[in-house]
mmCIF file of C-alpha atoms and ligand atoms in Angstrom:
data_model
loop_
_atom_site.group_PDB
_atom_site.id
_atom_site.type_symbol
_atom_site.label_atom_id
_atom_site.label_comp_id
_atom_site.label_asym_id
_atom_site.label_seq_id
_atom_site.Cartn_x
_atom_site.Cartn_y
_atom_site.Cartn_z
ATOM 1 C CA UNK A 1 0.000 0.000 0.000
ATOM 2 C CA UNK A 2 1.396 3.427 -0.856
ATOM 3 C CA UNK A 3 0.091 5.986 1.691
ATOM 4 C CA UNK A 4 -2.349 8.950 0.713
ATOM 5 C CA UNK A 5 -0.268 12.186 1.637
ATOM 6 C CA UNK A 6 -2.455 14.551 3.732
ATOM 7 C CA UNK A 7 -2.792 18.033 2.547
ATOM 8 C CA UNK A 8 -2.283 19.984 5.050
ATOM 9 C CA UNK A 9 -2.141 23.328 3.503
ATOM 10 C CA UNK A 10 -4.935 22.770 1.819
ATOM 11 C CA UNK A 11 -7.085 21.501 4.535
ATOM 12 C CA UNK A 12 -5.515 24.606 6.737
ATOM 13 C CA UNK A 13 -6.459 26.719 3.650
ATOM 14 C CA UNK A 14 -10.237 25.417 4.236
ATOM 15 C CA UNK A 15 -10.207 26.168 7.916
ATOM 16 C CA UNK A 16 -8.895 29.797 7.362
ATOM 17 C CA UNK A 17 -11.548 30.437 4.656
ATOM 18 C CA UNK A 18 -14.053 29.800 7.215
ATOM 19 C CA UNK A 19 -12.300 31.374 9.923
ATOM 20 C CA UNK A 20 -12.431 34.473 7.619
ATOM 21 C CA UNK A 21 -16.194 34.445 6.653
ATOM 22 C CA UNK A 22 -17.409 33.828 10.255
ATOM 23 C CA UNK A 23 -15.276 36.890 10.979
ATOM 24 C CA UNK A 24 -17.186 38.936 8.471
ATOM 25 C CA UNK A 25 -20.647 37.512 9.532
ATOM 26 C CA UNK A 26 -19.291 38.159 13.241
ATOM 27 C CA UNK A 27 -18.429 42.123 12.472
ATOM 28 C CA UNK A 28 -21.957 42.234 10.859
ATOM 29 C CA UNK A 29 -23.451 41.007 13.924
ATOM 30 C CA UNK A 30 -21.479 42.629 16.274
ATOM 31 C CA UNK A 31 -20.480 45.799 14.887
ATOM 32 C CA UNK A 32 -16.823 44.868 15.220
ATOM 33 C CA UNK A 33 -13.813 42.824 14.005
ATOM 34 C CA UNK A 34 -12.669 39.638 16.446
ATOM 35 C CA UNK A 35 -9.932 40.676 18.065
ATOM 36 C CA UNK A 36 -6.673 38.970 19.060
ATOM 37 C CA UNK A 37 -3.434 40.008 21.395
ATOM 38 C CA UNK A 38 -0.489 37.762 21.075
ATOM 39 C CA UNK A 39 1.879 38.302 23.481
ATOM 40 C CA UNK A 40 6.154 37.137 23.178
ATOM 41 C CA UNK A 41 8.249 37.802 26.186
ATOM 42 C CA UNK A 42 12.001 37.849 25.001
ATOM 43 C CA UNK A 43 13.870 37.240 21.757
ATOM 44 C CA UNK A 44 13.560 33.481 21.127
ATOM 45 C CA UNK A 45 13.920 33.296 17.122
ATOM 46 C CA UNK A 46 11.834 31.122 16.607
ATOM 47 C CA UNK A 47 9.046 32.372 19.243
ATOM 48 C CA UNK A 48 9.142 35.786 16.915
ATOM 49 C CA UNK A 49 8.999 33.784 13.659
ATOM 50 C CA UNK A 50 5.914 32.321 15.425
ATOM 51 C CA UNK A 51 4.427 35.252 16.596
ATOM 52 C CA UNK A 52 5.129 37.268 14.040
ATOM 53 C CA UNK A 53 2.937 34.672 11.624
ATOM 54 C CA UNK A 54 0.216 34.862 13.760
ATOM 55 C CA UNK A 55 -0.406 38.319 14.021
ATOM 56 C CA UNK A 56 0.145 38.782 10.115
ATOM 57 C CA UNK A 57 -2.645 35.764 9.706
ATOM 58 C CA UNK A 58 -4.911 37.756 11.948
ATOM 59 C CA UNK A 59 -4.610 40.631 10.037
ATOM 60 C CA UNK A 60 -5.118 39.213 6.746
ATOM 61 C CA UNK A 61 -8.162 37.396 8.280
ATOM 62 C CA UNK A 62 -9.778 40.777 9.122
ATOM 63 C CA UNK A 63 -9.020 41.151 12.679
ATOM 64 C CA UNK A 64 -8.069 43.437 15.346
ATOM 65 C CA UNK A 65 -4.668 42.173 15.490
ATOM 66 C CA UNK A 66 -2.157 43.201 18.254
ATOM 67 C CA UNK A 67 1.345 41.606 19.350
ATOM 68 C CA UNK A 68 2.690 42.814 22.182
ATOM 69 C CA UNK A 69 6.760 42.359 22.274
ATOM 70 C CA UNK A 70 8.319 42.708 25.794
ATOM 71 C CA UNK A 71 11.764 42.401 27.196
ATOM 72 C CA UNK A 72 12.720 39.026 28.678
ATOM 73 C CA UNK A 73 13.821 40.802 31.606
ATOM 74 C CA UNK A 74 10.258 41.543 31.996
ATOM 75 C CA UNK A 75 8.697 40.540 35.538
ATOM 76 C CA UNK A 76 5.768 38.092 36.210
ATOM 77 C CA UNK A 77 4.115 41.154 37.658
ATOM 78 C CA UNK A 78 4.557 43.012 35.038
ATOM 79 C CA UNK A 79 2.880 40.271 32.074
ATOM 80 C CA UNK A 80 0.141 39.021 34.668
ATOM 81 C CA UNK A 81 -0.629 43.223 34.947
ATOM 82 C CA UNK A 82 -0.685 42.733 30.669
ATOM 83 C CA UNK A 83 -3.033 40.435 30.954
ATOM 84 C CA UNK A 84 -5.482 41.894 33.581
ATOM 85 C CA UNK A 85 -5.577 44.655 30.855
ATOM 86 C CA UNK A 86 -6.435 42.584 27.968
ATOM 87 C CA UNK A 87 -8.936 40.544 29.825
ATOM 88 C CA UNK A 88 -10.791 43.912 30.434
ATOM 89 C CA UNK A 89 -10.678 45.080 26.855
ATOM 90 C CA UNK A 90 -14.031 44.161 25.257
ATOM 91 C CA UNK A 91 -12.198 44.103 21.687
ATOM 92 C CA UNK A 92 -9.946 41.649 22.411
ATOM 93 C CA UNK A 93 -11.734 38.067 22.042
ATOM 94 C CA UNK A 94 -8.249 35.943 22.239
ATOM 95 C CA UNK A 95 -5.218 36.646 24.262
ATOM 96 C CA UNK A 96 -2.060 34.460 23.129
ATOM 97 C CA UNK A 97 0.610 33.981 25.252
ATOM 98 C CA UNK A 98 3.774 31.946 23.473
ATOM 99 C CA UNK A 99 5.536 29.802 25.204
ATOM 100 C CA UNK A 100 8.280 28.734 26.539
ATOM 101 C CA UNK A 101 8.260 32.011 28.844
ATOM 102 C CA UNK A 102 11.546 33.286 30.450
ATOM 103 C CA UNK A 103 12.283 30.647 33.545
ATOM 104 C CA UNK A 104 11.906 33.502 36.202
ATOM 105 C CA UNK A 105 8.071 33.574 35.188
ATOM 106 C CA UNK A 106 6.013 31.156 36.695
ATOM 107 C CA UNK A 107 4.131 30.015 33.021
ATOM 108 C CA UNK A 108 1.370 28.434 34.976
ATOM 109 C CA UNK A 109 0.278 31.327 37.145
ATOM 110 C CA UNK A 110 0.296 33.429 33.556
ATOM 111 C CA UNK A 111 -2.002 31.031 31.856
ATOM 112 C CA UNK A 112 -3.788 30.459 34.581
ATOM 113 C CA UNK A 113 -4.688 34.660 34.269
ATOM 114 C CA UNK A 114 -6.023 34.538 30.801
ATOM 115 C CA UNK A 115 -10.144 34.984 31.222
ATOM 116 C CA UNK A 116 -11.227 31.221 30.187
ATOM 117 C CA UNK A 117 -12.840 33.226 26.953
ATOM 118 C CA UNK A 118 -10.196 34.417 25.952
ATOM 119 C CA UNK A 119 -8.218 31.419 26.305
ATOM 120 C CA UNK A 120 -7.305 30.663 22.543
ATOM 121 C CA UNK A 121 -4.721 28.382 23.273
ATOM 122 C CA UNK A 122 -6.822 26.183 25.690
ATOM 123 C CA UNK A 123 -4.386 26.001 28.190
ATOM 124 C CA UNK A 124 -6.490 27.627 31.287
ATOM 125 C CA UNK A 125 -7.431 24.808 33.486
ATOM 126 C CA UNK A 126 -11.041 25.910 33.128
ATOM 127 C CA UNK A 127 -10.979 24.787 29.495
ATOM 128 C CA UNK A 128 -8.685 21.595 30.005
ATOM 129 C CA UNK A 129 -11.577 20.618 32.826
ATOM 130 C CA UNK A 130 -13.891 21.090 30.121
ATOM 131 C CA UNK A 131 -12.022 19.059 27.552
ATOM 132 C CA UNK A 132 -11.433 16.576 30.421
ATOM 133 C CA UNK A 133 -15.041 16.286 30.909
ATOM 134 C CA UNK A 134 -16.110 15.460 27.804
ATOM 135 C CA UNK A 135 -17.519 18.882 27.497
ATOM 136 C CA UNK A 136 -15.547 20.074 24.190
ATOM 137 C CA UNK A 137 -18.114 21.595 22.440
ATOM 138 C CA UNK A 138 -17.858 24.517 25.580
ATOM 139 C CA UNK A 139 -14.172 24.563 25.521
ATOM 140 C CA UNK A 140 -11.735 26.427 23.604
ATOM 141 C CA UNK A 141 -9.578 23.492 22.317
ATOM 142 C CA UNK A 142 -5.728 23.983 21.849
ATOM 143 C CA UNK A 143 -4.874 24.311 18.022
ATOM 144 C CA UNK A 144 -2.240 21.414 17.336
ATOM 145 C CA UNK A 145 -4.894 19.588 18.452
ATOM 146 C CA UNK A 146 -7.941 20.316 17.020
ATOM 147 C CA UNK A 147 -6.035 20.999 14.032
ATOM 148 C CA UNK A 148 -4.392 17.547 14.376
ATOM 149 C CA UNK A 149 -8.338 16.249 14.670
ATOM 150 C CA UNK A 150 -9.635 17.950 11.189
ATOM 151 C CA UNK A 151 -6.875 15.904 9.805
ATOM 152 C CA UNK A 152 -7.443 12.179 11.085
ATOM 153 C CA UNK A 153 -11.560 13.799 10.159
ATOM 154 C CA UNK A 154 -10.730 14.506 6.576
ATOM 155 C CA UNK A 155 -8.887 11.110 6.189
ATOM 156 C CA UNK A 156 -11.372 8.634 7.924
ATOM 157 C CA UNK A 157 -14.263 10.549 8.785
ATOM 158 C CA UNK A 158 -15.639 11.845 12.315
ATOM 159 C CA UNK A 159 -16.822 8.388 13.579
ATOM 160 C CA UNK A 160 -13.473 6.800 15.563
ATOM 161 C CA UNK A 161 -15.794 4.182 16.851
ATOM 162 C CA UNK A 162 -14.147 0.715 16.940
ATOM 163 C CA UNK A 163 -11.120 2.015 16.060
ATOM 164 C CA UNK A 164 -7.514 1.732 18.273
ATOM 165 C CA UNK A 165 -5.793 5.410 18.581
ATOM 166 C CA UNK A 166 -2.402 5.326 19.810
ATOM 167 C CA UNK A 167 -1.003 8.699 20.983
ATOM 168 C CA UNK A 168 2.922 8.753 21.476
ATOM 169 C CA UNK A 169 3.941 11.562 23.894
ATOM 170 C CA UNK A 170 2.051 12.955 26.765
ATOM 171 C CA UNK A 171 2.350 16.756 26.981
ATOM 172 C CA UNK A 172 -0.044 19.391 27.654
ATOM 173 C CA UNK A 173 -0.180 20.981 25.002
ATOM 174 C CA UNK A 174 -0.678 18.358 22.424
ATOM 175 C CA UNK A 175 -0.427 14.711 23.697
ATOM 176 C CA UNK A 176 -3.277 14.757 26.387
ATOM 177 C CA UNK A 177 -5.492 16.936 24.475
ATOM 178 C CA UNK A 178 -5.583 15.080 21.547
ATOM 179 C CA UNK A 179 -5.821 12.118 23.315
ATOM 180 C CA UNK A 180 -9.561 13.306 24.824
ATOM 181 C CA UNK A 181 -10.636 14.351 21.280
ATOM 182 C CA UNK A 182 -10.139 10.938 20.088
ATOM 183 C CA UNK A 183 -11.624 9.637 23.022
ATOM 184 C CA UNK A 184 -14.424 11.715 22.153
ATOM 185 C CA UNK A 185 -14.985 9.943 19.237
ATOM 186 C CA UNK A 186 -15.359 7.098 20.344
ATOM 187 C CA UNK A 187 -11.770 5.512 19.751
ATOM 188 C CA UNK A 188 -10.402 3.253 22.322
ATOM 189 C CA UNK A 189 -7.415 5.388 23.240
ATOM 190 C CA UNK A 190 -4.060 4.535 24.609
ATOM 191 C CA UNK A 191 -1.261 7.276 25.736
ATOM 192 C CA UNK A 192 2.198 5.841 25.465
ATOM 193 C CA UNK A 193 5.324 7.653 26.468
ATOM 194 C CA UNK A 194 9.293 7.746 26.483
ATOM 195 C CA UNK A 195 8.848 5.231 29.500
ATOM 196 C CA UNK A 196 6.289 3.379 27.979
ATOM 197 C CA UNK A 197 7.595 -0.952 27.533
ATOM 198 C CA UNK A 198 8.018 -1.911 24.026
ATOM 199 C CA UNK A 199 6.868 1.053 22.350
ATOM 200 C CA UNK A 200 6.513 -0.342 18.280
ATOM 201 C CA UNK A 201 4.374 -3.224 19.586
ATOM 202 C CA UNK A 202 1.814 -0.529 21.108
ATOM 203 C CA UNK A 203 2.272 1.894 17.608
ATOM 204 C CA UNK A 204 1.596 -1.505 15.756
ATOM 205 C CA UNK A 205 -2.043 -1.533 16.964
ATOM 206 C CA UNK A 206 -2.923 1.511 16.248
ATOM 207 C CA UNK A 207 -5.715 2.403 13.450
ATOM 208 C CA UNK A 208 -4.831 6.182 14.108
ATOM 209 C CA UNK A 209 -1.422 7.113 15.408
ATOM 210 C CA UNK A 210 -0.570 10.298 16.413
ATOM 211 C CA UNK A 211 3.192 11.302 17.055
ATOM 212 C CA UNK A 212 3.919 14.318 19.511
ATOM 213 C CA UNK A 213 7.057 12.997 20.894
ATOM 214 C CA UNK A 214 9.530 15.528 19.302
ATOM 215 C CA UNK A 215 12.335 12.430 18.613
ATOM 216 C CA UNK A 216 13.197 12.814 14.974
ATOM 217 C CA UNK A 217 12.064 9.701 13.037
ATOM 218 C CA UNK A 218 11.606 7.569 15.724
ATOM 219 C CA UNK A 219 8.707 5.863 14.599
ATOM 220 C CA UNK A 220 9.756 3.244 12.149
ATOM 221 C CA UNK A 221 7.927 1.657 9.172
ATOM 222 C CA UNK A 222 7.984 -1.593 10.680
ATOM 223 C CA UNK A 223 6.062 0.110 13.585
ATOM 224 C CA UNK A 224 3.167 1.069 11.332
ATOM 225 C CA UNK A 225 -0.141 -1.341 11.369
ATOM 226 C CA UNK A 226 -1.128 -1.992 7.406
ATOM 227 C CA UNK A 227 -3.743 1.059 6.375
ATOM 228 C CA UNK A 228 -3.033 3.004 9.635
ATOM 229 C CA UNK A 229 -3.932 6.639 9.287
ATOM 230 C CA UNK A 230 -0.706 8.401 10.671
ATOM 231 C CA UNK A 231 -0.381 11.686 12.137
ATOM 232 C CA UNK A 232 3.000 13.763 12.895
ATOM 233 C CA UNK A 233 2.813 16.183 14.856
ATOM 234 C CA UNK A 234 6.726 16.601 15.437
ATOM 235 C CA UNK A 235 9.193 19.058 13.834
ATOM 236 C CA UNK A 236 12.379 19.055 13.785
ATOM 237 C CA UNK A 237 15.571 20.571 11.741
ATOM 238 C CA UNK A 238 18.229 18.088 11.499
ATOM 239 C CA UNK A 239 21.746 17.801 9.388
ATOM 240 C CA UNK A 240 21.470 16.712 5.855
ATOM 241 C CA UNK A 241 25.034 15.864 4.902
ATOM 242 C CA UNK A 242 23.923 13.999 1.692
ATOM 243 C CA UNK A 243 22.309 17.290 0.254
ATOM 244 C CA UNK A 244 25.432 18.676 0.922
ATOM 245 C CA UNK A 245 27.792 20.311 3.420
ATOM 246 C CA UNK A 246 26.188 22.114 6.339
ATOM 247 C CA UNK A 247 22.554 21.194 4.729
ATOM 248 C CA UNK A 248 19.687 20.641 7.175
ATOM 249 C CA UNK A 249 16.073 19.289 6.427
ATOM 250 C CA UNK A 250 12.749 19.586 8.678
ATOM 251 C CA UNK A 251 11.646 15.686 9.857
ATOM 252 C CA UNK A 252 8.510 14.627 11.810
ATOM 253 C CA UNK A 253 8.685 11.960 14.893
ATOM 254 C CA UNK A 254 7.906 9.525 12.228
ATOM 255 C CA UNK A 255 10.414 8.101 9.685
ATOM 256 C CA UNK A 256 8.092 9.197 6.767
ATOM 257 C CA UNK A 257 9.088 7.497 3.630
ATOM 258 C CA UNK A 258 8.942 4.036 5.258
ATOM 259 C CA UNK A 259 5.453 4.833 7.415
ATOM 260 C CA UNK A 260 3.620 5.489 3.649
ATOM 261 C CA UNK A 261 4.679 2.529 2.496
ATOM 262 C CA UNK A 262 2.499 0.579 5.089
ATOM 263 C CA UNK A 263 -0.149 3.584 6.016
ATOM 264 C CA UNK A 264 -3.431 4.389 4.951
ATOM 265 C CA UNK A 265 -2.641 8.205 5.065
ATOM 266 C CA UNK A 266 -0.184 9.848 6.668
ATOM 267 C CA UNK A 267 0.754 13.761 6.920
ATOM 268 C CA UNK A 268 4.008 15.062 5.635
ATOM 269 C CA UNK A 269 6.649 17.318 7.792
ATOM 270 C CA UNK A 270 6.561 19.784 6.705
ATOM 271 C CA UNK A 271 2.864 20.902 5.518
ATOM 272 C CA UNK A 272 1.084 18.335 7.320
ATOM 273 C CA UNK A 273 -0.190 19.267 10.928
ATOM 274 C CA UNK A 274 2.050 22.493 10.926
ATOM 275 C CA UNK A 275 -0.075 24.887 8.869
ATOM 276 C CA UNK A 276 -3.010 23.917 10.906
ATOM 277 C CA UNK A 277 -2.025 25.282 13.621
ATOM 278 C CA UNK A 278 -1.989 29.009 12.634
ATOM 279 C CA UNK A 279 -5.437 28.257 10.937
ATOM 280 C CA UNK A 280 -6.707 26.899 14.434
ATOM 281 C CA UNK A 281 -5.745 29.928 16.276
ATOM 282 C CA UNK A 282 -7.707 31.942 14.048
ATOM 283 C CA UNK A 283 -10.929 29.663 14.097
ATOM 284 C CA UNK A 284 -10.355 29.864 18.185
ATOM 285 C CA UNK A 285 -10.286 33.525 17.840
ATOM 286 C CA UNK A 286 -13.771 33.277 15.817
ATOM 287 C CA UNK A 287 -14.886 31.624 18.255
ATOM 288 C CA UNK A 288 -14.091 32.378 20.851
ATOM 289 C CA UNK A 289 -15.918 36.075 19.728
ATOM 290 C CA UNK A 290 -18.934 34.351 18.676
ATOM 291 C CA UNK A 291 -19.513 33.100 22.558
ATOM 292 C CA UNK A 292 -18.623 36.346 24.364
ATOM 293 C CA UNK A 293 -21.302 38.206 22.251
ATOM 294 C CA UNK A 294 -23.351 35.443 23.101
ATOM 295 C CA UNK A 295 -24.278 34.215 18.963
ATOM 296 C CA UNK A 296 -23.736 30.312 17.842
ATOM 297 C CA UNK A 297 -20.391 28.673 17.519
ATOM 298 C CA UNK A 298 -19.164 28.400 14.133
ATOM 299 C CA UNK A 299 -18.326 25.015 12.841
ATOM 300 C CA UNK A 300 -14.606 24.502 11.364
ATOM 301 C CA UNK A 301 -14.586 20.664 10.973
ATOM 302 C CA UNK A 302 -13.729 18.918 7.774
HETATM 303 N N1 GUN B 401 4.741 27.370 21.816
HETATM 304 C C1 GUN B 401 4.760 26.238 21.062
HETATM 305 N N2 GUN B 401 3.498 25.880 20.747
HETATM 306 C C2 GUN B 401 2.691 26.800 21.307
HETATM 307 C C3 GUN B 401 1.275 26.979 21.319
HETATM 308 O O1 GUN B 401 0.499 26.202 20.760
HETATM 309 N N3 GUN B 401 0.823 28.053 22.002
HETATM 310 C C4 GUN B 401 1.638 28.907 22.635
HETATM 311 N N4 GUN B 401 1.107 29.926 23.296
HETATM 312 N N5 GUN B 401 2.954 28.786 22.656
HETATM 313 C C5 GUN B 401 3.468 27.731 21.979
#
């Protein structure tokens, strides 16, 4: 079997176009744009490459779009007084705090200051409890995610019932969530883990896999069950010495190539789950306007 390659940017490109026309059907309504603050503290490079795409996409998408750049010598008291402010401006529907913050601010205590709806990421405890309960459909849901969901969606449909979802990695901001959302589906779920016993004979049971370990091509072809839909949600640059001297290339957590052999459908790295995370963020932001102002949640899946 020769794996179908999963569009990403074109399924992200679908998600944007409706993030865009609920945005004009929400200023109609409302009488004003969504709005969204994204907030970097320091100069990580690749936090402001980041940053700097998501406040361009908000722009383009017809939003209020601010970023707010501070100093990384900036003090917790300072960025939870940022945040007091943007909670209490009625413009602002999504507040966006990147991460990793500076280790002298407490990164829980921050996220745990973002009003729940304005929570875009889906980090506030509020909307993990409500992903946690089942309750989804009140949450905002973090974008790798969700994004990661429209995906496995557009290859196999919404209907997970029957099926075995592995999930390799267990963080917060992917791992866990996504593993709810395909519980939500009805797929029997299982989380493994770097300290999880013979790791390719879990993977080999799984209908959907989803990779957020960030190890470059861990996950081996041989690890792949026949027709498995696959899922990467790692990035990562690595050398390329066979392209030539001092030559990188970007690689999943999933040794690509030799997963499509054996897969159903599988996502490349990059422009697989990648561009649906920007696209995410601004169907959060939608939404996450839509609810304030009290109209219906707009629908983004496949
Ligand atoms: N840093 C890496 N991924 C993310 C994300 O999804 N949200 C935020 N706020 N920071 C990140």
């Amino acid at each position: 079997m020769t794996a179908r390659i999963i569009d990403g940017k074109a399924v992200a490109a679908t998600v944007t176009a409706k993030a865009r026309a609920a945005a004009e059907a929400f200023k109609a309504a409302a009488g004003r744009p969504p709005g969204l603050a994204v907030v970097l503290v320091g100069e990580d490079p690749a936090s402001q490459v980041y940053v700097r795409n998501k406040s361009r996409e908000a722009e383009a998408a017809g939003f209020r779009s601010e970023q707010h750049n501070l100093p990384a010598t900036t003090s917790e008291a300072a960025l939870l007084d940022l945040v007091a402010r943007l909670n209490a401006d009625p413009g602002i529907d999504g507040i966006l705090v990147q991460l990793p913050l500076p280790k002298a601010i407490d990164a829980s205590r921050v996220l745990t200051a973002i009003d729940p709806a304005k929570d875009v990421d889906g980090f506030h405890p509020v909307n993990v409890g409500l992903l946690a309960a089942g309750s989804a459909e009140k949450a905002l849901v973090p974008c790798t995610p969700a994004g990661a969901m429209i995906l496995v969606e557009s290859a196999i449909g919404a209907s997970l019932a029957g099926k075995q979802a592995v999930v390799v990695g267990r963080s917060n901001i992917v791992g866990k969530p996504v593993a709810q959302l395909l519980l939500q589906r009805d797929a029997t779920v299982t989380i493994a883990h770097s300290r999880t016993a013979d790791l390719p004979a879990i993977c080999r049971t799984a209908d959907v896999l989803v990779a957020a370990v960030g190890r470059p091509e861990l996950i081996r072809g041989d690890w792949i069950k026949p027709g498995a839909v696959v899922i990467d949600v790692g990035i990562q640059r690595i050398p390329a010495p066979e392209r030539g001297e001092g030559k990188t290339r970007l690689v999943g957590d999933v040794a690509t190539a030799e997963a499509a052999a054996v897969a159903s459908a599988i996502t490349p790295v990059p422009g697989g789950v990648g561009p649906m995370t920007i696209a995410m963020l601004m169907a959060n932001t939608v939404t996450a306007a839509h609810l304030r102002e009290g109209l219906p949640r707009p629908a983004f899946n496949a």
